[in-house]
CSV table of C-alpha atoms in Angstrom, one decimal:
chain,number,residue,atom,x,y,z
P,140,LEU,CA,0.0,0.1,0.1
P,141,SER,CA,1.7,3.3,-0.7
P,142,ALA,CA,0.0,6.8,0.1
P,143,HIS,CA,-2.0,9.4,-2.5
P,144,GLY,CA,-2.7,12.0,-1.2
P,145,ASP,CA,-4.3,11.9,2.3
P,146,ALA,CA,-4.5,8.3,2.4
P,147,THR,CA,-2.7,7.4,5.2
P,148,THR,CA,-1.8,4.0,4.3
P,149,PRO,CA,0.3,3.3,7.5
P,150,ALA,CA,-3.1,3.5,9.6
P,151,LEU,CA,-4.6,1.6,6.7
P,152,ALA,CA,-2.8,-1.5,6.4
P,153,ALA,CA,-2.9,-1.7,10.2
P,154,ALA,CA,-6.9,-1.9,10.3
P,155,LEU,CA,-6.3,-5.0,7.9
P,156,VAL,CA,-4.4,-6.9,10.5
P,157,GLN,CA,-6.8,-5.7,12.6
P,158,ALA,CA,-9.1,-7.2,10.8
P,159,GLY,CA,-8.0,-10.2,9.7
P,160,LEU,CA,-5.3,-10.4,7.5
P,161,PRO,CA,-2.1,-12.0,8.5
P,162,ALA,CA,0.3,-9.3,7.5
P,163,ALA,CA,0.8,-5.8,5.2
P,164,ILE,CA,2.9,-3.3,4.4
P,165,GLY,CA,1.7,0.2,4.1
P,166,MET,CA,4.5,2.7,3.1
P,167,GLN,CA,4.8,5.9,3.9
P,168,GLY,CA,5.5,7.6,1.1
P,169,THR,CA,4.7,7.9,-2.3
P,170,LEU,CA,6.3,5.1,-4.8
P,171,ARG,CA,6.3,5.4,-9.2
P,172,ASP,CA,4.7,2.2,-10.5
P,173,THR,CA,8.0,0.6,-11.6
P,174,SER,CA,9.5,0.7,-8.0
P,175,ALA,CA,6.5,-0.3,-6.3
P,176,ILE,CA,7.0,-3.8,-8.8
P,177,ARG,CA,10.6,-3.8,-8.0
P,178,PHE,CA,10.0,-3.7,-4.2
P,179,ALA,CA,7.0,-6.2,-3.9
P,180,GLN,CA,9.7,-8.5,-6.6
P,181,ARG,CA,12.2,-8.7,-4.1
P,182,LEU,CA,9.6,-9.2,-1.7
P,183,PHE,CA,8.5,-12.4,-2.7
P,184,ASP,CA,11.8,-13.3,-4.2
P,185,ALA,CA,13.2,-13.2,-0.5
P,186,LEU,CA,10.3,-14.5,1.3
P,187,ALA,CA,10.4,-17.6,-1.3
P,188,ARG,CA,13.8,-18.3,-0.4
P,189,GLY,CA,12.7,-18.9,3.8
P,190,GLN,CA,13.3,-15.2,5.3
P,191,ALA,CA,12.1,-14.0,7.9
P,192,ALA,CA,9.3,-11.2,7.2
P,193,GLY,CA,11.2,-9.0,8.9
P,194,ALA,CA,14.6,-9.6,6.4
P,195,ALA,CA,12.4,-9.7,3.6
P,196,VAL,CA,10.9,-5.9,4.0
P,197,GLN,CA,14.9,-5.0,4.5
P,198,ALA,CA,16.1,-6.7,1.1
P,199,ALA,CA,12.8,-5.4,-0.3
P,200,ARG,CA,14.0,-1.6,0.4
P,201,ARG,CA,17.6,-2.1,-0.3
P,202,GLU,CA,15.9,-2.6,-3.6
P,203,LEU,CA,14.5,1.2,-3.3
P,204,ALA,CA,17.9,2.4,-2.9
P,205,ALA,CA,18.5,1.5,-6.2
P,206,ALA,CA,15.1,2.4,-8.0
P,207,GLU,CA,14.7,5.7,-6.1
P,208,PRO,CA,17.8,6.7,-4.1
P,209,GLU,CA,16.7,10.6,-4.3
P,210,SER,CA,13.5,9.3,-2.1
P,211,PHE,CA,15.2,6.4,-0.4
P,212,GLU,CA,16.1,8.5,3.3
P,213,TRP,CA,11.9,9.1,3.4
P,214,VAL,CA,9.9,6.0,1.6
P,215,LEU,CA,9.4,3.8,4.9
P,216,PRO,CA,7.8,0.6,4.8
P,217,VAL,CA,6.5,-0.2,7.8
P,218,LEU,CA,5.6,-3.8,8.5
P,219,TYR,CA,2.4,-4.9,10.2
P,220,THR,CA,1.0,-8.0,11.2
P,221,SER,CA,-0.9,-10.1,13.4
P,222,ALA,CA,1.7,-11.3,16.1
P,223,PRO,CA,-0.1,-13.3,19.7
P,224,ASP,CA,-0.1,-9.6,21.8
P,225,LYS,CA,-1.7,-7.9,18.6
P,226,ALA,CA,1.6,-5.9,18.9
P,227,LEU,CA,2.4,-4.1,15.6
P,228,ILE,CA,6.1,-4.5,14.3
P,229,SER,CA,7.8,-1.9,12.4
P,230,VAL,CA,10.5,-2.7,10.8
P,231,PRO,CA,13.9,0.0,11.9
P,232,VAL,CA,15.2,1.7,8.5
P,233,ALA,CA,17.7,3.6,9.1
P,234,GLU,CA,20.9,3.0,7.2
P,235,GLN,CA,23.4,2.2,9.1
P,236,GLU,CA,20.7,-1.1,10.7
P,237,VAL,CA,20.6,-2.6,7.0
P,238,SER,CA,22.4,-6.0,7.3
P,239,THR,CA,25.8,-5.7,5.4
P,240,PRO,CA,25.7,-7.9,1.9
P,241,PRO,CA,27.2,-10.7,1.4
P,242,VAL,CA,29.7,-9.3,-1.1
P,243,ALA,CA,30.9,-5.8,-2.4
P,244,PHE,CA,32.8,-4.7,-4.9
P,245,ASP,CA,36.3,-2.3,-5.1
P,246,TRP,CA,34.6,-0.3,-8.1
P,247,VAL,CA,36.7,1.5,-10.5
P,248,GLU,CA,35.2,4.1,-11.8
P,249,ILE,CA,35.8,4.3,-16.0
P,250,PRO,CA,34.7,8.0,-17.9
P,251,ALA,CA,33.0,7.4,-20.9
P,252,GLY,CA,34.7,8.4,-24.1
P,253,PRO,CA,37.2,6.8,-27.0
P,254,PHE,CA,40.0,4.8,-26.5
P,255,LEU,CA,41.6,2.5,-28.8
P,256,MET,CA,41.0,-0.8,-29.4
P,257,GLY,CA,43.0,-4.1,-31.1
P,258,SER,CA,46.9,-3.9,-31.9
P,259,ASP,CA,48.6,-2.1,-34.4
P,260,LYS,CA,51.3,-4.2,-35.9
P,261,ARG,CA,53.8,-1.9,-36.8
P,262,LYS,CA,54.3,-0.6,-33.1
P,263,ASP,CA,53.1,-4.2,-31.4
P,264,GLY,CA,55.2,-7.4,-33.5
P,265,GLN,CA,54.1,-9.8,-30.9
P,266,ALA,CA,49.9,-9.3,-32.4
P,267,TRP,CA,47.7,-11.7,-33.7
P,268,ASP,CA,45.6,-11.1,-36.9
P,269,SER,CA,43.0,-11.8,-34.2
P,270,GLU,CA,43.4,-8.3,-33.1
P,271,GLN,CA,43.3,-6.6,-36.0
P,272,PRO,CA,42.9,-3.9,-37.1
P,273,GLN,CA,43.1,-1.5,-34.2
P,274,HIS,CA,39.9,1.1,-34.3
P,275,MET,CA,39.0,3.6,-32.3
P,276,MET,CA,35.6,2.4,-29.7
P,277,THR,CA,33.5,4.9,-27.7
P,278,LEU,CA,32.1,3.7,-24.8
P,279,PRO,CA,29.6,5.4,-21.8
P,280,ALA,CA,30.8,5.5,-18.1
P,281,TYR,CA,30.9,2.0,-16.1
P,282,ARG,CA,32.6,1.3,-13.1
P,283,ILE,CA,34.9,-1.8,-13.0
P,284,ALA,CA,35.9,-4.2,-9.8
P,285,ARG,CA,39.4,-4.0,-8.8
P,286,VAL,CA,40.2,-7.2,-8.8
P,287,PRO,CA,38.9,-10.6,-9.9
P,288,VAL,CA,36.7,-12.2,-7.8
P,289,THR,CA,37.9,-14.3,-5.4
P,290,VAL,CA,37.5,-17.8,-3.9
P,291,ALA,CA,36.0,-16.0,-1.3
P,292,GLN,CA,33.5,-14.3,-2.7
P,293,PHE,CA,32.5,-17.1,-5.0
P,294,ALA,CA,32.0,-19.4,-1.4
P,295,ALA,CA,30.1,-16.3,-0.3
P,296,PHE,CA,27.4,-17.5,-3.6
P,297,VAL,CA,27.6,-20.8,-3.5
P,298,GLU,CA,26.9,-20.4,0.1
P,299,ALA,CA,23.8,-18.2,0.4
P,300,THR,CA,22.0,-19.9,-2.8
P,301,GLY,CA,23.2,-23.6,-2.4
P,302,TYR,CA,24.8,-23.7,-6.3
P,303,LYS,CA,26.5,-25.9,-8.0
P,304,THR,CA,28.5,-25.3,-10.8
P,305,ASP,CA,28.8,-27.0,-14.4
P,306,ALA,CA,32.3,-28.6,-13.2
P,307,GLU,CA,30.7,-30.3,-10.2
P,308,LYS,CA,27.5,-31.5,-11.7
P,309,ASP,CA,30.3,-33.2,-14.6
P,310,GLY,CA,32.4,-34.2,-12.4
P,311,LYS,CA,36.0,-32.4,-14.0
P,312,ALA,CA,37.5,-29.7,-15.3
P,313,TYR,CA,40.2,-28.8,-17.9
P,314,SER,CA,43.3,-28.3,-15.6
P,315,TYR,CA,46.7,-28.2,-15.2
P,316,THR,CA,48.2,-31.1,-14.0
P,317,GLY,CA,51.6,-30.2,-12.8
P,318,SER,CA,52.9,-30.7,-16.3
P,319,LYS,CA,50.0,-30.7,-18.8
P,320,TRP,CA,46.8,-29.4,-19.1
P,321,ASP,CA,44.0,-32.1,-19.2
P,322,TRP,CA,40.8,-32.8,-18.2
P,323,VAL,CA,40.9,-33.7,-14.2
P,324,GLN,CA,38.2,-35.6,-12.3
P,325,GLY,CA,37.4,-34.5,-9.6
P,326,ALA,CA,38.5,-31.4,-10.5
P,327,ASN,CA,36.3,-28.1,-9.9
P,328,TRP,CA,36.4,-24.8,-7.9
P,329,ARG,CA,36.7,-25.9,-4.8
P,330,HIS,CA,39.5,-28.6,-6.1
P,331,PRO,CA,41.4,-26.6,-9.0
P,332,ARG,CA,43.9,-29.0,-9.7
P,333,GLY,CA,42.0,-32.7,-8.6
P,334,PRO,CA,40.4,-33.5,-5.1
P,335,GLU,CA,44.3,-33.5,-3.7
P,336,SER,CA,43.7,-30.3,-4.0
P,337,ASP,CA,41.8,-27.4,-2.2
P,338,VAL,CA,41.1,-23.5,-2.1
P,339,ARG,CA,40.7,-23.0,2.0
P,340,GLN,CA,44.3,-21.9,2.1
P,341,LYS,CA,43.2,-19.6,-1.0
P,342,GLN,CA,40.6,-17.4,-0.3
P,343,ALA,CA,42.0,-14.0,-1.6
P,344,HIS,CA,43.0,-15.9,-4.5
P,345,PRO,CA,40.8,-15.9,-7.9
P,346,VAL,CA,38.3,-18.1,-8.6
P,347,THR,CA,39.2,-20.7,-11.5
P,348,CYS,CA,37.1,-23.6,-12.8
P,349,VAL,CA,33.6,-21.7,-13.7
P,350,THR,CA,31.7,-21.5,-16.7
P,351,PHE,CA,29.9,-18.8,-18.0
P,352,ARG,CA,26.9,-20.2,-17.2
P,353,ASP,CA,28.2,-20.3,-13.4
P,354,VAL,CA,29.2,-16.6,-14.0
P,355,VAL,CA,25.9,-15.4,-14.7
P,356,GLY,CA,24.2,-17.1,-12.0
P,357,PHE,CA,27.4,-15.4,-9.8
P,358,CYS,CA,26.4,-12.0,-11.3
P,359,GLU,CA,22.6,-12.1,-11.0
P,360,TRP,CA,23.0,-13.2,-7.3
P,361,ALA,CA,25.3,-10.3,-6.4
P,362,SER,CA,23.0,-7.7,-8.5
P,363,ARG,CA,20.4,-8.8,-6.2
P,364,VAL,CA,22.3,-8.5,-2.5
P,365,THR,CA,23.9,-5.8,-3.3
P,366,GLY,CA,21.0,-3.5,-5.1
P,367,THR,CA,23.1,-2.8,-7.9
P,368,THR,CA,23.4,-4.2,-11.6
P,369,VAL,CA,26.5,-6.7,-11.8
P,370,ARG,CA,27.8,-8.1,-14.5
P,371,LEU,CA,30.6,-9.6,-17.2
P,372,PRO,CA,32.5,-6.9,-19.0
P,373,SER,CA,32.0,-6.7,-22.9
P,374,GLU,CA,35.1,-7.3,-24.3
P,375,ALA,CA,35.8,-3.4,-25.4
P,376,GLU,CA,34.8,-2.2,-21.6
P,377,TRP,CA,37.7,-5.1,-20.6
P,378,GLU,CA,40.4,-3.6,-23.1
P,379,LYS,CA,39.7,0.3,-22.1
P,380,ALA,CA,39.8,-0.3,-18.3
P,381,ALA,CA,43.2,-2.7,-19.1
P,382,ARG,CA,44.9,-0.1,-20.9
P,383,GLY,CA,43.7,3.5,-20.6
P,384,THR,CA,42.9,6.1,-23.7
P,385,ASP,CA,47.4,5.9,-25.0
P,386,GLY,CA,47.3,2.6,-26.8
P,387,ARG,CA,49.6,1.4,-24.3
P,388,ILE,CA,50.9,-2.5,-25.2
P,389,TYR,CA,50.5,-3.7,-21.3
P,390,PRO,CA,48.6,-2.0,-18.1
P,391,TRP,CA,51.7,-0.4,-17.6
P,392,GLY,CA,53.2,0.6,-20.3
P,393,ASP,CA,55.3,-1.1,-23.2
P,394,ALA,CA,57.7,-2.3,-21.3
P,395,LYS,CA,58.5,-5.7,-21.1
P,396,PRO,CA,56.4,-7.8,-17.9
P,397,THR,CA,58.7,-9.0,-15.3
P,398,LYS,CA,57.9,-11.3,-12.2
P,399,GLU,CA,57.2,-7.3,-10.1
P,400,HIS,CA,55.0,-6.4,-12.7
P,401,CYS,CA,52.3,-9.8,-13.5
P,402,ASN,CA,52.5,-13.4,-12.5
P,403,PHE,CA,52.9,-15.4,-15.6
P,404,ASP,CA,55.3,-17.5,-18.0
P,405,MET,CA,55.2,-19.9,-14.4
P,406,ASN,CA,57.3,-17.7,-12.4
P,407,VAL,CA,54.6,-19.0,-9.7
P,408,GLY,CA,53.5,-22.1,-11.4
P,409,ASP,CA,49.9,-21.2,-9.8
P,410,THR,CA,47.5,-18.4,-9.4
P,411,THR,CA,48.4,-15.9,-6.4
P,412,PRO,CA,46.1,-13.6,-4.1
P,413,VAL,CA,44.4,-10.6,-5.9
P,414,GLY,CA,46.3,-7.2,-5.7
P,415,ALA,CA,49.8,-8.9,-4.9
P,416,LEU,CA,51.9,-7.1,-7.4
P,417,PRO,CA,50.9,-3.3,-8.0
P,418,LYS,CA,53.4,-2.6,-10.1
P,419,GLY,CA,51.5,-3.6,-12.6
P,420,ASN,CA,48.5,-1.4,-12.1
P,421,THR,CA,46.3,0.0,-14.6
P,422,PRO,CA,46.0,4.2,-15.5
P,423,PHE,CA,42.3,3.6,-13.5
P,424,GLY,CA,44.0,1.9,-10.8
P,425,LEU,CA,43.1,-1.5,-11.8
P,426,LEU,CA,45.0,-4.7,-10.6
P,427,ASP,CA,46.1,-8.2,-12.0
P,428,MET,CA,44.5,-7.3,-15.4
P,429,ALA,CA,47.9,-8.6,-17.1
P,430,GLY,CA,48.3,-12.6,-15.5
P,431,ASN,CA,47.0,-14.8,-13.0
P,432,VAL,CA,44.1,-15.6,-14.7
P,433,TRP,CA,42.4,-15.1,-18.1
P,434,GLU,CA,39.0,-13.8,-17.5
P,435,ARG,CA,35.9,-14.3,-18.9
P,436,THR,CA,33.4,-11.1,-21.0
P,437,SER,CA,29.8,-11.3,-22.3
P,438,THR,CA,31.0,-10.8,-26.1
P,439,LYS,CA,31.0,-13.7,-28.3
P,440,TRP,CA,34.0,-14.7,-30.0
P,441,VAL,CA,35.1,-13.8,-33.8
P,442,GLY,CA,38.1,-14.4,-35.4
P,443,ASN,CA,39.2,-10.4,-35.8
P,444,TYR,CA,37.5,-7.1,-35.5
P,445,GLU,CA,36.4,-6.7,-39.4
P,446,ASN,CA,33.1,-7.8,-38.6
P,447,TYR,CA,33.0,-6.8,-35.5
P,448,ARG,CA,30.1,-6.5,-33.2
P,449,PRO,CA,30.9,-4.7,-30.0
P,450,ASP,CA,27.0,-5.7,-28.9
P,451,ASP,CA,26.7,-9.2,-26.9
P,452,SER,CA,25.6,-12.4,-27.2
P,453,LEU,CA,22.4,-13.4,-25.2
P,454,GLU,CA,23.4,-17.2,-26.4
P,455,ARG,CA,24.6,-18.6,-22.8
P,456,ASP,CA,26.0,-21.8,-25.0
P,457,ALA,CA,28.3,-19.5,-28.0
P,458,LYS,CA,31.4,-19.4,-27.0
P,459,ARG,CA,33.0,-16.0,-25.6
P,460,THR,CA,36.2,-14.0,-25.7
P,461,VAL,CA,39.2,-14.3,-22.3
P,462,ARG,CA,41.6,-11.4,-22.0
P,463,GLY,CA,44.8,-11.0,-19.4
P,464,GLY,CA,46.6,-14.1,-19.9
P,465,SER,CA,47.1,-16.4,-17.1
P,466,PHE,CA,49.8,-17.8,-14.7
P,467,TYR,CA,51.0,-20.3,-17.5
P,468,GLY,CA,51.3,-17.5,-20.5
P,469,PHE,CA,54.0,-16.4,-21.8
P,470,ASP,CA,54.2,-12.4,-22.1
P,471,ARG,CA,52.9,-12.6,-25.5
P,472,PHE,CA,49.4,-13.6,-23.8
P,473,VAL,CA,49.4,-10.5,-21.5
P,474,ARG,CA,48.8,-8.0,-23.8
P,475,CYS,CA,45.6,-5.7,-23.4
P,476,ALA,CA,44.7,-6.7,-26.5
P,477,CYS,CA,45.7,-10.4,-26.4
P,478,ARG,CA,42.2,-12.2,-27.8
P,479,ASN,CA,41.6,-15.5,-26.6
P,480,ALA,CA,38.4,-17.8,-26.3
P,481,VAL,CA,37.3,-20.2,-23.9
P,482,ASP,CA,33.6,-22.7,-23.1
P,483,THR,CA,35.3,-25.0,-20.7
P,484,PRO,CA,35.8,-24.3,-16.9
P,485,ASP,CA,39.6,-23.8,-17.1
P,486,GLY,CA,41.5,-23.7,-13.6
P,487,ASP,CA,43.5,-20.7,-15.1
P,488,VAL,CA,40.2,-18.8,-16.2
P,489,GLY,CA,38.0,-16.7,-13.7
P,490,PHE,CA,36.0,-13.3,-14.1
P,491,ARG,CA,35.9,-9.8,-13.1
P,492,VAL,CA,32.6,-7.6,-12.8
P,493,VAL,CA,31.4,-4.5,-14.2
P,494,SER,CA,28.4,-2.3,-13.3
P,495,PRO,CA,27.1,0.2,-15.7
P,496,GLY,CA,27.0,3.7,-15.2
P,497,PHE,CA,28.1,6.2,-12.4
């Protein structure tokens, strides 16, 4: 119930409960129809997942923070319910009393504007044909996570939802055995190199062995719990964040990579904690954009930029571009423009997320 004109909806909600309705929510303030729909959808979603009524209203109010940020402070949902003593319960709404979301991201703002995408072989002799031709792209503003999604962040998603990854369901992932890459039985995000390995001591490492479908599931959950849109970056968004606007070859410039810049070429032989190598930061201050793990994007793979479409495919089974190289690849793979395509749960492929606009 939302207030319109002289209607006092909290009083009406209370009257409905006293007349026998088990519960009602009165809204002190007026909502747009679209915001009311978002509030209701988030409320019933939380109730369906077993949350208590008060917690469900809190979750729905966080949805209002995204839908109507200008009125978040004064649009007050009040829950009335038939308790044994006929007491009326008002939901606490002070911002500091709202529970902390189970996942948070260190966002970096990328301003709107053009950048050079792809490689010029006259400048970069290591460029692949798939990076041709170099061209100017213009993007709107967006935010991107400073580091890839970690094991701890993905574990929070799994704990909250009970999600099973494709590798867990299939019983295998494509992983490094110590001597070669192969399908490893029992390998998954919890056990990247098989049942004998685990990630309990690697909570700050990037999560691996997850597919595009797994990543979409994580992003949908993160969007719900944070109240903001969370998704994979497009290939263009990833590259602009990695190289800035000056067409540099690596995130830090044109100098060849060293083990102080990034985790590559089996210098370590495994993933490392995210953000461990600040000398490899990008012009915007992002970390781990070269090496450690390849990072998934939402863009469908095409062989070069001749017929490139910057819009993203919605087909979940399409092969998509990955960027950035990994702990296993040599220096040619950690260049900003380097492109690859992976559709399997690999032990050196992770992801980071973006949020459009700021």
